[in-house]
XYZ file of C-alpha atoms in Angstrom:
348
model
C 0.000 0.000 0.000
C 1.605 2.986 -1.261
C 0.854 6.782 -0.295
C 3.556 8.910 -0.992
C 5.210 9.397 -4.244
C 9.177 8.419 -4.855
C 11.423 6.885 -7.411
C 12.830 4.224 -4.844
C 9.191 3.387 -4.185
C 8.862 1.852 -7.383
C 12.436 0.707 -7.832
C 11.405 -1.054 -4.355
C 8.758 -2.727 -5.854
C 10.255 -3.996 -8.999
C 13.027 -5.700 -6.731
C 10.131 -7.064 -4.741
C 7.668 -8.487 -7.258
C 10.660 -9.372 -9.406
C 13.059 -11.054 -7.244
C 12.394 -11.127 -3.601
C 8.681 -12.789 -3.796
C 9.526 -15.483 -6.291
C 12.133 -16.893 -4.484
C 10.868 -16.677 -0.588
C 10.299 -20.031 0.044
C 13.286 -20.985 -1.116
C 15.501 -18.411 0.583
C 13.198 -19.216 4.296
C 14.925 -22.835 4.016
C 18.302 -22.792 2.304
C 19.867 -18.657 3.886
C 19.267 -15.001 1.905
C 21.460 -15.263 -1.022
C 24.100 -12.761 -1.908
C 22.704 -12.465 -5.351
C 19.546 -10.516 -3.676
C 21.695 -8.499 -1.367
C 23.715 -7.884 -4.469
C 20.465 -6.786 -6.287
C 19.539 -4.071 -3.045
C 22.582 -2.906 -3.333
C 22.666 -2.172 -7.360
C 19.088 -0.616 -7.175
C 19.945 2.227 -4.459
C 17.834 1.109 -1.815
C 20.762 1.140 1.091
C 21.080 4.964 0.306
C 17.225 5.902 0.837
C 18.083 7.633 3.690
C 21.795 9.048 3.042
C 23.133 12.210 2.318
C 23.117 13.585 -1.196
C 26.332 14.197 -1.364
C 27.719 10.757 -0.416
C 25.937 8.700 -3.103
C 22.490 8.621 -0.914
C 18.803 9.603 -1.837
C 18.171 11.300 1.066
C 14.530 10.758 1.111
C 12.090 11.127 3.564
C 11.346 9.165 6.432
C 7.241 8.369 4.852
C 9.632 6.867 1.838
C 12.236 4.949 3.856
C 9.169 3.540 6.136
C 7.715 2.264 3.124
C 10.756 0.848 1.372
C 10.820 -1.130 4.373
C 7.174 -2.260 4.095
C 7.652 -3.375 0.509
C 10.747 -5.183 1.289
C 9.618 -7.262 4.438
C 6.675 -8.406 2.504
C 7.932 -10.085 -0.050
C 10.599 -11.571 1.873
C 11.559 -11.008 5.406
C 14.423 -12.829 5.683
C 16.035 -10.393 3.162
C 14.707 -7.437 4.827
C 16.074 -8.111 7.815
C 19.413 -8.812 6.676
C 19.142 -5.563 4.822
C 17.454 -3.288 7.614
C 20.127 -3.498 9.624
C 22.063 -1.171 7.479
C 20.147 2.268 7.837
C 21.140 2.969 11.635
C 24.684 2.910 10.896
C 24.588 5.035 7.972
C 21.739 7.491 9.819
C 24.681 7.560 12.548
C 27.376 8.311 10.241
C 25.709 11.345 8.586
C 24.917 12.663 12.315
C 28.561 12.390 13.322
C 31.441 14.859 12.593
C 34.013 12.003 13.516
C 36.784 11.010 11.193
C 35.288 7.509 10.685
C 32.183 9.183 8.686
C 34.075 10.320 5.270
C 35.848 6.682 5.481
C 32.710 4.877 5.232
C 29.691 6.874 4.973
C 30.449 7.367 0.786
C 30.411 3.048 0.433
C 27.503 2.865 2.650
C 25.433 5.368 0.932
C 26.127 3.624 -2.218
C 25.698 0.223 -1.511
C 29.510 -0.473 -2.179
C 29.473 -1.506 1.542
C 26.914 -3.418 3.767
C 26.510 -2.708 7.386
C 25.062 -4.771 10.014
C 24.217 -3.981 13.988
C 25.843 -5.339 17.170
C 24.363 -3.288 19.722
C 20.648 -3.963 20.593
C 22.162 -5.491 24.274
C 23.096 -1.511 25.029
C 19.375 -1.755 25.690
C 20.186 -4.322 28.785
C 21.736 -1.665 31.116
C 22.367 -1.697 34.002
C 23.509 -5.389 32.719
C 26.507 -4.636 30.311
C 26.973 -7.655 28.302
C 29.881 -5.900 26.271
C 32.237 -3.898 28.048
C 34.027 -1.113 26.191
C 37.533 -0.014 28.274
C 39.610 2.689 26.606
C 42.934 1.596 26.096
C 46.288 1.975 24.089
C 44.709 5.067 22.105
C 41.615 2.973 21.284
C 38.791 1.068 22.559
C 38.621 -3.005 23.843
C 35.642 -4.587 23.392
C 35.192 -7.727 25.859
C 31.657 -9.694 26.081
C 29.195 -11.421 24.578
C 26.645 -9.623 21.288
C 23.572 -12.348 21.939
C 22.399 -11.309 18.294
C 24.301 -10.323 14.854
C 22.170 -10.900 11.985
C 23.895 -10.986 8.307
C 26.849 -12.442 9.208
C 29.026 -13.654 6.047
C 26.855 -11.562 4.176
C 27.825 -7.695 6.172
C 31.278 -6.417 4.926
C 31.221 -3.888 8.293
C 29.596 -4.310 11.478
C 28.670 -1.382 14.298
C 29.450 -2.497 17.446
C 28.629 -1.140 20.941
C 29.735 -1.128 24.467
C 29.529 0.516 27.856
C 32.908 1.916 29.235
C 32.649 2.008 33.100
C 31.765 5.342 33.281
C 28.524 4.172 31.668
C 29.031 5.706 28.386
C 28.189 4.028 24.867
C 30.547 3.777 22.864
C 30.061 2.971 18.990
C 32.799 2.076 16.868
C 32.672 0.354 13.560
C 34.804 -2.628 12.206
C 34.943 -5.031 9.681
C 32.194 -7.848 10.028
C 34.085 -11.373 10.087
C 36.586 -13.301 12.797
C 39.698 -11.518 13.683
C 41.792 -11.211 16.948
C 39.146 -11.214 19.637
C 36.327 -11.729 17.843
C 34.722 -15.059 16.916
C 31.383 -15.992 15.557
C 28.937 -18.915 17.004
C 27.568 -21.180 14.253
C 24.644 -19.518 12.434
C 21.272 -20.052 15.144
C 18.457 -22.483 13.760
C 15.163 -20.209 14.474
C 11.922 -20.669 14.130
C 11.635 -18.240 11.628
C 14.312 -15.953 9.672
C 16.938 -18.656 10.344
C 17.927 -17.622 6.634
C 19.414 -14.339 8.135
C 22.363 -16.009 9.404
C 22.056 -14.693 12.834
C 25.269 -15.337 15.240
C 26.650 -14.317 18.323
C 29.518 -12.802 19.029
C 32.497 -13.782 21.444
C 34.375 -10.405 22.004
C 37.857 -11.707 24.033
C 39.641 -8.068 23.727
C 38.664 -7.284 20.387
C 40.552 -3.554 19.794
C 39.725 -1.094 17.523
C 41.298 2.041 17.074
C 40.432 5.551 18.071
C 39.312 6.670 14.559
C 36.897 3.664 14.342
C 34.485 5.639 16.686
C 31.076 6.968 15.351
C 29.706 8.139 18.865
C 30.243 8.400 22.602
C 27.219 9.355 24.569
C 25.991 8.950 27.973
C 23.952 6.222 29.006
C 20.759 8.185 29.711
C 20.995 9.871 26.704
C 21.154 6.876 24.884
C 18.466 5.660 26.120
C 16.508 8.266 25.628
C 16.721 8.813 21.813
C 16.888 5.186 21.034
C 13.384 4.287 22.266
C 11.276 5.045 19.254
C 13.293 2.858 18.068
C 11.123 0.295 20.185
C 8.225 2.001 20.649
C 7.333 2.408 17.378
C 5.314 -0.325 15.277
C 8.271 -1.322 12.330
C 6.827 -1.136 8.945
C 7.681 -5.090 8.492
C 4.436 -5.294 10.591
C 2.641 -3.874 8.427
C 4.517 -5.249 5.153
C 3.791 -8.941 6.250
C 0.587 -8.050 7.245
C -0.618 -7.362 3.952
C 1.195 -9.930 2.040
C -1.086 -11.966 4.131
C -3.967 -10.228 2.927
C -2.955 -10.564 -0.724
C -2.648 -14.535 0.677
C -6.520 -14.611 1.676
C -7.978 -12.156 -1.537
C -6.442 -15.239 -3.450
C -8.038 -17.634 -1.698
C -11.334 -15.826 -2.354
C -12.103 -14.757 1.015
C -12.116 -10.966 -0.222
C -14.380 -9.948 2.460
C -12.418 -10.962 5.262
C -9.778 -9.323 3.482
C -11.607 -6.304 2.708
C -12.091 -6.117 6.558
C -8.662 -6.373 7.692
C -7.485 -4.386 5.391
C -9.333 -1.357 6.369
C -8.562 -1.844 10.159
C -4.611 -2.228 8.879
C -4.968 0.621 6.906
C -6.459 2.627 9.584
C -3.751 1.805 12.375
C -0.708 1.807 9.708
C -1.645 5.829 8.927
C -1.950 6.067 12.966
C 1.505 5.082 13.400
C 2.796 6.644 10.356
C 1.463 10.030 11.445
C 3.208 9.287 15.153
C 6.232 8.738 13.593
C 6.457 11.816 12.102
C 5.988 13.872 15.430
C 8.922 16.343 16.063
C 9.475 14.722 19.244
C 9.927 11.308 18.995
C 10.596 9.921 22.276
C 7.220 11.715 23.426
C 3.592 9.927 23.489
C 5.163 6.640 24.602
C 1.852 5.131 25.941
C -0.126 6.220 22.598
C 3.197 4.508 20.621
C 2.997 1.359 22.604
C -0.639 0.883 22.244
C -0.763 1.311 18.201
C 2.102 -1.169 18.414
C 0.346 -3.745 19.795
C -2.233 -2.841 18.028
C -0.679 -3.244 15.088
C 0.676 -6.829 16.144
C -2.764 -7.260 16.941
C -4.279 -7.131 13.291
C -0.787 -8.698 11.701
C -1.580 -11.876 13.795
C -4.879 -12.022 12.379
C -4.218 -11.617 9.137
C -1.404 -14.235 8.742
C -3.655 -16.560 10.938
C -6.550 -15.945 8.285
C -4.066 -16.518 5.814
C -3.343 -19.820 7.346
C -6.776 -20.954 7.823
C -7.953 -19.886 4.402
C -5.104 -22.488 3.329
C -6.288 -25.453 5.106
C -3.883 -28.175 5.405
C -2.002 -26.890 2.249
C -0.848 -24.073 4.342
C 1.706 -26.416 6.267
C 3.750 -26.858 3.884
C 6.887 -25.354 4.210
C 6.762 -24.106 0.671
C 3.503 -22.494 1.302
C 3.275 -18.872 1.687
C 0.771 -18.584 4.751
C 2.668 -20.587 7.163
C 6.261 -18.164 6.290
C 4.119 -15.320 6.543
C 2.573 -17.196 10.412
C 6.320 -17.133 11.072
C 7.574 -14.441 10.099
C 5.056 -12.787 11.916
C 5.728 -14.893 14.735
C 9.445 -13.240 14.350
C 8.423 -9.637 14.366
C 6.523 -10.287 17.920
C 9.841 -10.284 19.366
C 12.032 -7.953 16.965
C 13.700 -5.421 18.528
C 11.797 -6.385 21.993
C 12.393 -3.790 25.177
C 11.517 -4.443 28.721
C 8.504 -1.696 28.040
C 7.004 -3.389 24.708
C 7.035 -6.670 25.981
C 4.517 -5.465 29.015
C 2.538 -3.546 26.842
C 2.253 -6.192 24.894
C 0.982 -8.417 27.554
C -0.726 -6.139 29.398
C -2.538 -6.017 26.089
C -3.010 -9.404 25.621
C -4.306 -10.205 28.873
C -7.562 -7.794 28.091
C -8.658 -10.476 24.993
């Protein structure tokens, strides 16, 4: 469902309908390919959100939420690997450190892919990664529970608290090297195709220039939470694949109802996500997020049941949608959504 008007919107779509869709069955059980990274990073989607003048589109925020949307709907697995790439290169054009005109130009571009390794900053006052300055640089020592895109990520952005509870983020190049080591890619449930890891930092060091940002604790916490609060446009991207799933089936009605609810809540949250203060209206954020986790569960669950028993097989798009759904639940999860979302739950 498109409602703004962009270039990348329909370059978005073309990758999706042409590539991404096709193929999701096969990528949920054999891993994301690099061929379709390799095709995202041809068609300018990595730079929807960079500067101009480093390669990027530097689009608005309605277009990158959508991009998103399109993406995760035709197949998550890729969008996921692919997502993780916008923070660092939103961080890099916010920074004035020497790291940015290193990487931010290959970033923009696509010539580089990023991935994250910092979502367990978000477990303070637990610090599962330790950052200790040291020898003009920074040592990493820890454990990252989660690094999705691993073999597929040329650079990773990696975080740590120093014991003066600052968090430091420093980027470095995403494969095994002195004091870092990799786990064997985890067998999920769903978006095992990611090639999700974890990380073994054992005085991993990176040097002085390889730091993006150092900010205080608080402060970090305070400007990454609509980062959580916020419903992700996968939601609603899966959610309507879902209800493309049932309109096939010829349960239109169902679908027609659905659909206007989704459509309803997705211009909600759109709209909130556009407010000049974004770590304001927390309770409003957290209830369109469930919400909107509401109506995605029923809409891959009619999907499912519009499918009968056909629908369990694995090469059957209701049940991938059911689990990718199932995925996005738990995505990004924060102490905060996770009673919201229960709170919410309990009320059914």
């Amino acid at each position: 469902m498109t409602t703004t008007r962009h270039p990348l919107l329909a370059t978005a779509r073309a990758v999706a309908d042409g590539l991404l869709a096709p193929h999701a069955a096969r990528v949920d059980q054999e891993g994301v390919p690099v061929g379709h990274l390799d095709a995202i990073r041809s068609s300018g989607l990595l730079g929807v959100s960079a500067p101009r003048e480093y390669g990027g589109a530097d689009a608005p925020d309605a277009v990158a939420r959508e991009v998103q949307e399109i993406l995760a709907g035709a197949c998550c697995s890729t969008w996921f690997v692919q997502t993780q790439h916008h923070t660092p290169v939103r961080m890099l054009a916010q920074s004035g450190a020497p790291v940015r005109e290193r990487l931010l130009g290959p970033l923009s571009t696509g010539e580089s892919l990023a991935g994250i390794a910092y979502a367990h900053v978000r477990a303070f006052p637990r610090v599962p990664v330790r950052a200790t300055p040291e020898r003009g640089g920074w040592r990493f020592d820890g454990r990252v529970p989660w690094y999705t895109g691993w073999g597929l990520n040329d650079v990773m952005l990696l975080a740590g608290v120093s014991e003066a509870d600052e968090v430091v983020f420093a980027f470095t190049g995403a494969h095994e090297q002195p004091g870092l080591r990799a786990s064997d890619p985890m067998r999920l449930a769903a978006l095992s195709a990611a090639r999700t890891v974890s990380l073994e930092l054992d005085g991993l060091w990176l040097p002085g220039d390889a730091v993006v940002l150092r900010t205080p604790q608080e402060k970090f916490a305070l400007l990454d939470r609509p980062r959580s609060t916020n419903a992700s446009p996968a939601v609603f991207g899966v959610a309507y694949a879902a209800l493309h799933v049932l309109e096939e089936a010829g349960e239109s009605d169902t679908a027609s109802a659905l659909r206007e609810r989704l459509d309803e809540v997705r211009g909600q949250v759109y709209d909130l996500a556009e407010h000049p203060v974004p770590y304001e209206r927390v309770p409003e954020r957290l209830a369109l997020k469930t919400r909107s986790y509401d109506l995605m569960r029923a809409a891959t669950t009619a999907a499912v049941v519009a499918g009968g028993g056909r629908a369990m097989g694995l090469g059957g798009t209701a049940q991938r949608l059911f689990r990718e759904g199932m995925f996005l639940l738990v995505q990004g999860q924060t102490n905060d959504v996770r009673r919201a979302h229960l709170d919410a739950l309990a009320q059914i």
